[in-house]
Amino acid sequence: MDGTMAMQLPFIRPSRMARTSPHPAGEPCADDEVLLDAPDARLSPALVAAARDDHGPAAALLLATRVASEWERRDRYVTRLAAFARSRPEWLDAWLATAPQDPDALLVGAQLAVDRAWRSPARAELLREVSPLITAAARGDQRDPVPWRLALDHARGAQAGHTYFEELWEAAVRRAPHHYGCHVAALRYLATYWHGSHHECFDFADRAAQDAPADALVQALPLRAAFGYLVDGCGPEVPRERLDAAADRAIALSPRLPASDPWPARMRNLLIFVLVRLERWRDATEQLRLNGPYATSFPWDQVSDDPLGHFLRVRDDVRAAQAPEASWHPRSERGGRVRPGDH
């Protein structure tokens, strides 16, 4: 049995509770060239068409990802299309009216319903009401893990018990043992269920990464655990070497992904965030080079209401720290001096 499929979530152990613009790889870009949440070359035409109330390109894009089993990209595209539909739902309404059984339309519709419910004060109640939409999306294509990622997110928001969550988890990894989105959903549930128990989160993330291929996004799951620890304000201290090991694993993954490309930008932005917190300026400089002109709202929106401006300030700080004879300490996200393990 696959290692990740066999891996159990530690629920039963006793514990405490814009636009795209190509930019040459590695070439420094000016502040006004940096793009926030830029879609990649495949998603961009679908968003442009959706703005014109044409769902055809979005339907073709998601069908292509399903046929080719491109589950990571499918997950990202579904999330972005649903986010667009929050303010411009007409194209999605027309798609669902035209093809009410289309697995791709159902999935975007379910993602949109969860997103809307999540922002409501009555979150748990509203999330229970959208369960049938997720079920319909999951029945659309039995191979697709993305509806199960959505079900895992839904269960966390609905405060589902760990037994039910583990049933969803087993169904998810049976379809795609190394799907990053499902693993992040499980990690976030663990962080919520055992608030402050960062060691359990690291254990889960490390096992998942060890079982995964070297070029799989799930190699960055320990980095996500490190981020959760660094921005949290409770729980026992995690040793510095464990944070460094999480960053090192993501650093090894980064060159395997395209440079100066929107697709891996979210992972690299997260890696830059963690490296800055750890004061690893040289490594942060290299990731900025690989990242090119692409800023992403996450993780900067977790510490600032202006994620693009914050990214640019962090970029300036990294450059200053690498300058000859630098004798000052760059700003932390909370102001003041950055310290290893600052959270």
GROMACS .gro file of C-alpha atoms in nm:
model
  343
    1MET     CA    1   0.000   0.000   0.000
    2ASP     CA    2   0.125   0.348  -0.079
    3GLY     CA    3   0.294   0.510   0.219
    4THR     CA    4   0.077   0.817   0.220
    5MET     CA    5  -0.240   0.613   0.179
    6ALA     CA    6  -0.139   0.408   0.479
    7MET     CA    7  -0.055   0.714   0.685
    8GLN     CA    8  -0.314   0.780   0.952
    9LEU     CA    9  -0.412   1.126   1.064
   10PRO     CA   10  -0.321   1.156   1.433
   11PHE     CA   11  -0.677   1.214   1.548
   12ILE     CA   12  -0.701   0.922   1.788
   13ARG     CA   13  -0.376   0.979   1.979
   14PRO     CA   14  -0.409   1.147   2.318
   15SER     CA   15  -0.311   1.512   2.280
   16ARG     CA   16  -0.386   1.870   2.376
   17MET     CA   17  -0.655   2.025   2.196
   18ALA     CA   18  -0.427   4.169  -1.273
   19ARG     CA   19  -0.259   4.038  -1.577
   20THR     CA   20   0.036   3.825  -1.675
   21SER     CA   21   0.358   3.966  -1.815
   22PRO     CA   22   0.657   3.748  -1.905
   23HIS     CA   23   0.979   3.847  -1.737
   24PRO     CA   24   1.324   3.695  -1.796
   25ALA     CA   25   1.410   3.443  -1.527
   26GLY     CA   26   1.648   3.585  -1.268
   27GLU     CA   27   1.639   3.941  -1.399
   28PRO     CA   28   1.549   4.198  -1.130
   29CYS     CA   29   1.220   4.375  -1.187
   30ALA     CA   30   1.103   4.718  -1.077
   31ASP     CA   31   0.828   4.757  -0.819
   32ASP     CA   32   0.575   4.858  -1.084
   33GLU     CA   33   0.647   4.537  -1.277
   34VAL     CA   34   0.551   4.310  -0.987
   35LEU     CA   35   0.214   4.139  -1.040
   36LEU     CA   36  -0.018   4.026  -0.761
   37ASP     CA   37  -0.195   3.691  -0.805
   38ALA     CA   38  -0.129   3.681  -1.179
   39PRO     CA   39  -0.305   3.390  -1.357
   40ASP     CA   40  -0.093   3.158  -1.566
   41ALA     CA   41  -0.117   3.140  -1.945
   42ARG     CA   42  -0.388   2.872  -1.932
   43LEU     CA   43  -0.612   3.037  -1.675
   44SER     CA   44  -0.589   3.391  -1.808
   45PRO     CA   45  -0.803   3.337  -2.123
   46ALA     CA   46  -1.071   3.164  -1.915
   47LEU     CA   47  -1.092   3.462  -1.679
   48VAL     CA   48  -1.103   3.710  -1.966
   49ALA     CA   49  -1.386   3.514  -2.129
   50ALA     CA   50  -1.574   3.484  -1.800
   51ALA     CA   51  -1.560   3.862  -1.767
   52ARG     CA   52  -1.751   3.865  -2.099
   53ASP     CA   53  -2.005   3.613  -1.961
   54ASP     CA   54  -1.856   3.333  -2.172
   55HIS     CA   55  -1.800   3.015  -1.974
   56GLY     CA   56  -1.668   2.815  -2.270
   57PRO     CA   57  -1.293   2.858  -2.207
   58ALA     CA   58  -1.333   2.781  -1.836
   59ALA     CA   59  -1.526   2.465  -1.921
   60ALA     CA   60  -1.259   2.359  -2.173
   61LEU     CA   61  -0.979   2.431  -1.927
   62LEU     CA   62  -1.127   2.228  -1.643
   63LEU     CA   63  -1.222   1.943  -1.875
   64ALA     CA   64  -0.861   1.930  -1.997
   65THR     CA   65  -0.727   1.910  -1.641
   66ARG     CA   66  -0.971   1.630  -1.559
   67VAL     CA   67  -0.890   1.428  -1.873
   68ALA     CA   68  -0.516   1.462  -1.810
   69SER     CA   69  -0.547   1.406  -1.432
   70GLU     CA   70  -0.376   1.740  -1.364
   71TRP     CA   71  -0.519   1.752  -1.017
   72GLU     CA   72  -0.291   2.021  -0.870
   73ARG     CA   73  -0.362   2.264  -1.150
   74ARG     CA   74  -0.730   2.171  -1.150
   75ASP     CA   75  -0.751   2.255  -0.781
   76ARG     CA   76  -0.585   2.592  -0.832
   77TYR     CA   77  -0.801   2.678  -1.133
   78VAL     CA   78  -1.125   2.583  -0.955
   79THR     CA   79  -1.033   2.805  -0.662
   80ARG     CA   80  -0.948   3.100  -0.883
   81LEU     CA   81  -1.258   3.064  -1.100
   82ALA     CA   82  -1.481   3.045  -0.794
   83ALA     CA   83  -1.314   3.354  -0.651
   84PHE     CA   84  -1.387   3.539  -0.975
   85ALA     CA   85  -1.749   3.420  -0.963
   86ARG     CA   86  -1.801   3.577  -0.621
   87SER     CA   87  -1.827   3.918  -0.786
   88ARG     CA   88  -1.917   3.808  -1.141
   89PRO     CA   89  -2.145   3.501  -1.112
   90GLU     CA   90  -2.339   3.541  -1.438
   91TRP     CA   91  -2.109   3.324  -1.648
   92LEU     CA   92  -2.118   3.044  -1.390
   93ASP     CA   93  -2.496   3.066  -1.359
   94ALA     CA   94  -2.524   3.033  -1.736
   95TRP     CA   95  -2.285   2.736  -1.736
   96LEU     CA   96  -2.482   2.553  -1.467
   97ALA     CA   97  -2.810   2.629  -1.645
   98THR     CA   98  -2.672   2.495  -1.973
   99ALA     CA   99  -2.499   2.188  -1.829
  100PRO     CA  100  -2.641   2.117  -1.482
  101GLN     CA  101  -2.464   1.779  -1.458
  102ASP     CA  102  -2.124   1.897  -1.581
  103PRO     CA  103  -1.870   1.781  -1.317
  104ASP     CA  104  -1.658   2.089  -1.374
  105ALA     CA  105  -1.943   2.337  -1.341
  106LEU     CA  106  -2.068   2.154  -1.031
  107LEU     CA  107  -1.722   2.173  -0.874
  108VAL     CA  108  -1.683   2.547  -0.931
  109GLY     CA  109  -2.037   2.600  -0.803
  110ALA     CA  110  -1.965   2.398  -0.489
  111GLN     CA  111  -1.640   2.587  -0.428
  112LEU     CA  112  -1.826   2.918  -0.465
  113ALA     CA  113  -2.097   2.807  -0.220
  114VAL     CA  114  -1.837   2.706   0.040
  115ASP     CA  115  -1.650   3.035  -0.007
  116ARG     CA  116  -1.967   3.237   0.046
  117ALA     CA  117  -2.071   3.039   0.351
  118TRP     CA  118  -1.723   3.064   0.501
  119ARG     CA  119  -1.748   3.443   0.513
  120SER     CA  120  -2.079   3.441   0.699
  121PRO     CA  121  -2.120   3.471   1.078
  122ALA     CA  122  -2.349   3.169   1.046
  123ARG     CA  123  -2.069   2.968   0.885
  124ALA     CA  124  -2.131   2.626   1.039
  125GLU     CA  125  -2.503   2.629   0.962
  126LEU     CA  126  -2.460   2.752   0.606
  127LEU     CA  127  -2.184   2.503   0.536
  128ARG     CA  128  -2.413   2.218   0.634
  129GLU     CA  129  -2.663   2.343   0.378
  130VAL     CA  130  -2.412   2.323   0.091
  131SER     CA  131  -2.314   1.961   0.160
  132PRO     CA  132  -2.534   1.829  -0.126
  133LEU     CA  133  -2.345   2.048  -0.375
  134ILE     CA  134  -2.014   1.894  -0.272
  135THR     CA  135  -2.163   1.544  -0.292
  136ALA     CA  136  -2.286   1.613  -0.645
  137ALA     CA  137  -1.943   1.742  -0.748
  138ALA     CA  138  -1.772   1.435  -0.602
  139ARG     CA  139  -2.002   1.202  -0.797
  140GLY     CA  140  -1.919   1.382  -1.121
  141ASP     CA  141  -1.585   1.205  -1.168
  142GLN     CA  142  -1.486   0.930  -0.926
  143ARG     CA  143  -1.115   0.986  -0.997
  144ASP     CA  144  -1.113   1.354  -0.903
  145PRO     CA  145  -0.964   1.438  -0.558
  146VAL     CA  146  -1.053   1.807  -0.574
  147PRO     CA  147  -1.415   1.767  -0.450
  148TRP     CA  148  -1.269   1.574  -0.157
  149ARG     CA  149  -1.030   1.860  -0.080
  150LEU     CA  150  -1.336   2.082  -0.079
  151ALA     CA  151  -1.515   1.834   0.148
  152LEU     CA  152  -1.219   1.842   0.388
  153ASP     CA  153  -1.228   2.223   0.399
  154HIS     CA  154  -1.603   2.208   0.446
  155ALA     CA  155  -1.570   1.965   0.736
  156ARG     CA  156  -1.323   2.192   0.913
  157GLY     CA  157  -1.554   2.490   0.878
  158ALA     CA  158  -1.855   2.287   0.991
  159GLN     CA  159  -1.658   2.168   1.297
  160ALA     CA  160  -1.696   1.804   1.200
  161GLY     CA  161  -1.563   1.537   1.432
  162HIS     CA  162  -1.236   1.363   1.362
  163THR     CA  163  -1.397   1.026   1.277
  164TYR     CA  164  -1.596   1.179   0.993
  165PHE     CA  165  -1.296   1.382   0.880
  166GLU     CA  166  -1.075   1.075   0.866
  167GLU     CA  167  -1.331   0.900   0.644
  168LEU     CA  168  -1.310   1.193   0.403
  169TRP     CA  169  -0.931   1.190   0.422
  170GLU     CA  170  -0.911   0.822   0.333
  171ALA     CA  171  -1.139   0.878   0.034
  172ALA     CA  172  -0.925   1.173  -0.079
  173VAL     CA  173  -0.586   1.000  -0.068
  174ARG     CA  174  -0.732   0.688  -0.229
  175ARG     CA  175  -0.785   0.903  -0.538
  176ALA     CA  176  -0.458   1.097  -0.528
  177PRO     CA  177  -0.210   0.991  -0.257
  178HIS     CA  178   0.008   1.302  -0.289
  179HIS     CA  179  -0.244   1.573  -0.370
  180TYR     CA  180  -0.117   1.892  -0.209
  181GLY     CA  181  -0.456   2.056  -0.162
  182CYS     CA  182  -0.595   1.761   0.033
  183HIS     CA  183  -0.286   1.751   0.251
  184VAL     CA  184  -0.308   2.123   0.326
  185ALA     CA  185  -0.676   2.079   0.416
  186ALA     CA  186  -0.582   1.798   0.656
  187LEU     CA  187  -0.297   2.000   0.805
  188ARG     CA  188  -0.528   2.296   0.865
  189TYR     CA  189  -0.782   2.069   1.032
  190LEU     CA  190  -0.511   1.932   1.260
  191ALA     CA  191  -0.400   2.284   1.347
  192THR     CA  192  -0.759   2.376   1.434
  193TYR     CA  193  -0.845   2.053   1.617
  194TRP     CA  194  -0.527   2.060   1.826
  195HIS     CA  195  -0.461   2.431   1.841
  196GLY     CA  196  -0.101   2.489   1.943
  197SER     CA  197   0.012   2.129   1.887
  198HIS     CA  198   0.262   2.216   1.618
  199HIS     CA  199   0.472   1.904   1.667
  200GLU     CA  200   0.181   1.686   1.554
  201CYS     CA  201   0.138   1.906   1.247
  202PHE     CA  202   0.508   1.877   1.163
  203ASP     CA  203   0.499   1.500   1.209
  204PHE     CA  204   0.209   1.469   0.965
  205ALA     CA  205   0.369   1.704   0.712
  206ASP     CA  206   0.709   1.535   0.730
  207ARG     CA  207   0.564   1.188   0.672
  208ALA     CA  208   0.363   1.310   0.375
  209ALA     CA  209   0.668   1.477   0.218
  210GLN     CA  210   0.890   1.175   0.274
  211ASP     CA  211   0.642   0.952   0.092
  212ALA     CA  212   0.598   1.187  -0.205
  213PRO     CA  213   0.798   1.218  -0.530
  214ALA     CA  214   1.073   1.478  -0.526
  215ASP     CA  215   0.887   1.710  -0.764
  216ALA     CA  216   0.547   1.690  -0.588
  217LEU     CA  217   0.407   2.005  -0.430
  218VAL     CA  218   0.347   1.811  -0.111
  219GLN     CA  219   0.722   1.843  -0.056
  220ALA     CA  220   0.631   2.195   0.061
  221LEU     CA  221   0.386   2.070   0.327
  222PRO     CA  222   0.644   2.095   0.610
  223LEU     CA  223   0.698   2.455   0.500
  224ARG     CA  224   0.327   2.513   0.550
  225ALA     CA  225   0.359   2.364   0.899
  226ALA     CA  226   0.651   2.598   0.968
  227PHE     CA  227   0.445   2.894   0.854
  228GLY     CA  228   0.162   2.791   1.087
  229TYR     CA  229   0.403   2.780   1.378
  230LEU     CA  230   0.570   3.110   1.298
  231VAL     CA  231   0.244   3.305   1.279
  232ASP     CA  232   0.078   3.132   1.575
  233GLY     CA  233   0.109   3.264   1.924
  234CYS     CA  234   0.078   2.951   2.131
  235GLY     CA  235   0.205   2.600   2.179
  236PRO     CA  236   0.545   2.456   2.271
  237GLU     CA  237   0.857   2.573   2.094
  238VAL     CA  238   0.959   2.393   1.776
  239PRO     CA  239   1.336   2.343   1.746
  240ARG     CA  240   1.510   2.572   1.498
  241GLU     CA  241   1.653   2.275   1.311
  242ARG     CA  242   1.304   2.151   1.231
  243LEU     CA  243   1.209   2.487   1.082
  244ASP     CA  244   1.530   2.490   0.878
  245ALA     CA  245   1.465   2.135   0.755
  246ALA     CA  246   1.117   2.237   0.634
  247ALA     CA  247   1.266   2.532   0.448
  248ASP     CA  248   1.544   2.316   0.303
  249ARG     CA  249   1.293   2.067   0.164
  250ALA     CA  250   1.104   2.347  -0.012
  251ILE     CA  251   1.431   2.494  -0.138
  252ALA     CA  252   1.512   2.156  -0.297
  253LEU     CA  253   1.169   2.155  -0.464
  254SER     CA  254   1.187   2.510  -0.600
  255PRO     CA  255   1.442   2.453  -0.884
  256ARG     CA  256   1.232   2.161  -1.009
  257LEU     CA  257   0.949   2.405  -1.086
  258PRO     CA  258   0.949   2.669  -1.363
  259ALA     CA  259   1.132   2.992  -1.281
  260SER     CA  260   0.959   3.331  -1.314
  261ASP     CA  261   0.623   3.160  -1.359
  262PRO     CA  262   0.288   3.226  -1.187
  263TRP     CA  263   0.226   2.857  -1.121
  264PRO     CA  264   0.485   2.800  -0.840
  265ALA     CA  265   0.476   3.162  -0.719
  266ARG     CA  266   0.251   3.086  -0.421
  267MET     CA  267   0.492   2.823  -0.290
  268ARG     CA  268   0.791   3.051  -0.343
  269ASN     CA  269   0.620   3.346  -0.172
  270LEU     CA  270   0.554   3.122   0.128
  271LEU     CA  271   0.915   3.004   0.122
  272ILE     CA  272   1.042   3.364   0.112
  273PHE     CA  273   0.819   3.447   0.410
  274VAL     CA  274   0.963   3.163   0.617
  275LEU     CA  275   1.324   3.229   0.512
  276VAL     CA  276   1.292   3.593   0.614
  277ARG     CA  277   1.155   3.493   0.954
  278LEU     CA  278   1.457   3.264   0.990
  279GLU     CA  279   1.694   3.541   0.874
  280ARG     CA  280   1.825   3.324   0.591
  281TRP     CA  281   1.887   3.619   0.362
  282ARG     CA  282   2.100   3.448   0.100
  283ASP     CA  283   1.843   3.174   0.048
  284ALA     CA  284   1.564   3.432   0.039
  285THR     CA  285   1.754   3.624  -0.229
  286GLU     CA  286   1.778   3.313  -0.446
  287GLN     CA  287   1.406   3.244  -0.410
  288LEU     CA  288   1.327   3.603  -0.507
  289ARG     CA  289   1.538   3.547  -0.819
  290LEU     CA  290   1.351   3.228  -0.907
  291ASN     CA  291   1.017   3.387  -0.826
  292GLY     CA  292   1.056   3.677  -1.068
  293PRO     CA  293   0.777   3.940  -1.077
  294TYR     CA  294   0.504   3.732  -0.912
  295ALA     CA  295   0.363   3.824  -0.572
  296THR     CA  296   0.075   3.628  -0.422
  297SER     CA  297  -0.175   3.745  -0.163
  298PHE     CA  298  -0.098   3.444   0.057
  299PRO     CA  299   0.100   3.451   0.283
  300TRP     CA  300   0.139   3.828   0.303
  301ASP     CA  301  -0.232   3.888   0.361
  302GLN     CA  302  -0.197   3.698   0.687
  303VAL     CA  303   0.017   3.978   0.830
  304SER     CA  304  -0.085   4.285   0.629
  305ASP     CA  305  -0.389   4.446   0.471
  306ASP     CA  306  -0.166   4.537   0.174
  307PRO     CA  307  -0.009   4.211   0.056
  308LEU     CA  308   0.157   4.359  -0.252
  309GLY     CA  309   0.305   4.650  -0.060
  310HIS     CA  310   0.422   4.412   0.212
  311PHE     CA  311   0.587   4.182  -0.042
  312LEU     CA  312   0.771   4.478  -0.192
  313ARG     CA  313   0.890   4.593   0.151
  314VAL     CA  314   1.013   4.243   0.234
  315ARG     CA  315   1.193   4.230  -0.100
  316ASP     CA  316   1.368   4.557  -0.017
  317ASP     CA  317   1.463   4.423   0.326
  318VAL     CA  318   1.616   4.108   0.178
  319ARG     CA  319   1.820   4.313  -0.066
  320ALA     CA  320   1.938   4.543   0.211
  321ALA     CA  321   2.037   4.250   0.432
  322GLN     CA  322   2.250   4.114   0.148
  323ALA     CA  323   2.420   4.448   0.084
  324PRO     CA  324   2.790   4.470   0.174
  325GLU     CA  325   2.853   4.564   0.539
  326ALA     CA  326   2.483   4.560   0.625
  327SER     CA  327   2.469   4.637   0.997
  328TRP     CA  328   2.095   4.659   1.059
  329HIS     CA  329   1.817   4.407   1.095
  330PRO     CA  330   1.529   4.409   0.847
  331ARG     CA  331   1.176   4.462   0.971
  332SER     CA  332   0.966   4.170   1.082
  333GLU     CA  333   0.601   4.134   0.988
  334ARG     CA  334   0.514   4.249   1.339
  335GLY     CA  335   0.761   4.536   1.342
  336GLY     CA  336   1.095   4.541   1.515
  337ARG     CA  337   1.375   4.294   1.474
  338VAL     CA  338   1.322   3.957   1.307
  339ARG     CA  339   1.428   3.671   1.531
  340PRO     CA  340   1.459   3.302   1.451
  341GLY     CA  341   1.136   3.146   1.568
  342ASP     CA  342   0.967   3.486   1.594
  343HIS     CA  343   0.593   3.426   1.617
   0.00000   0.00000   0.00000
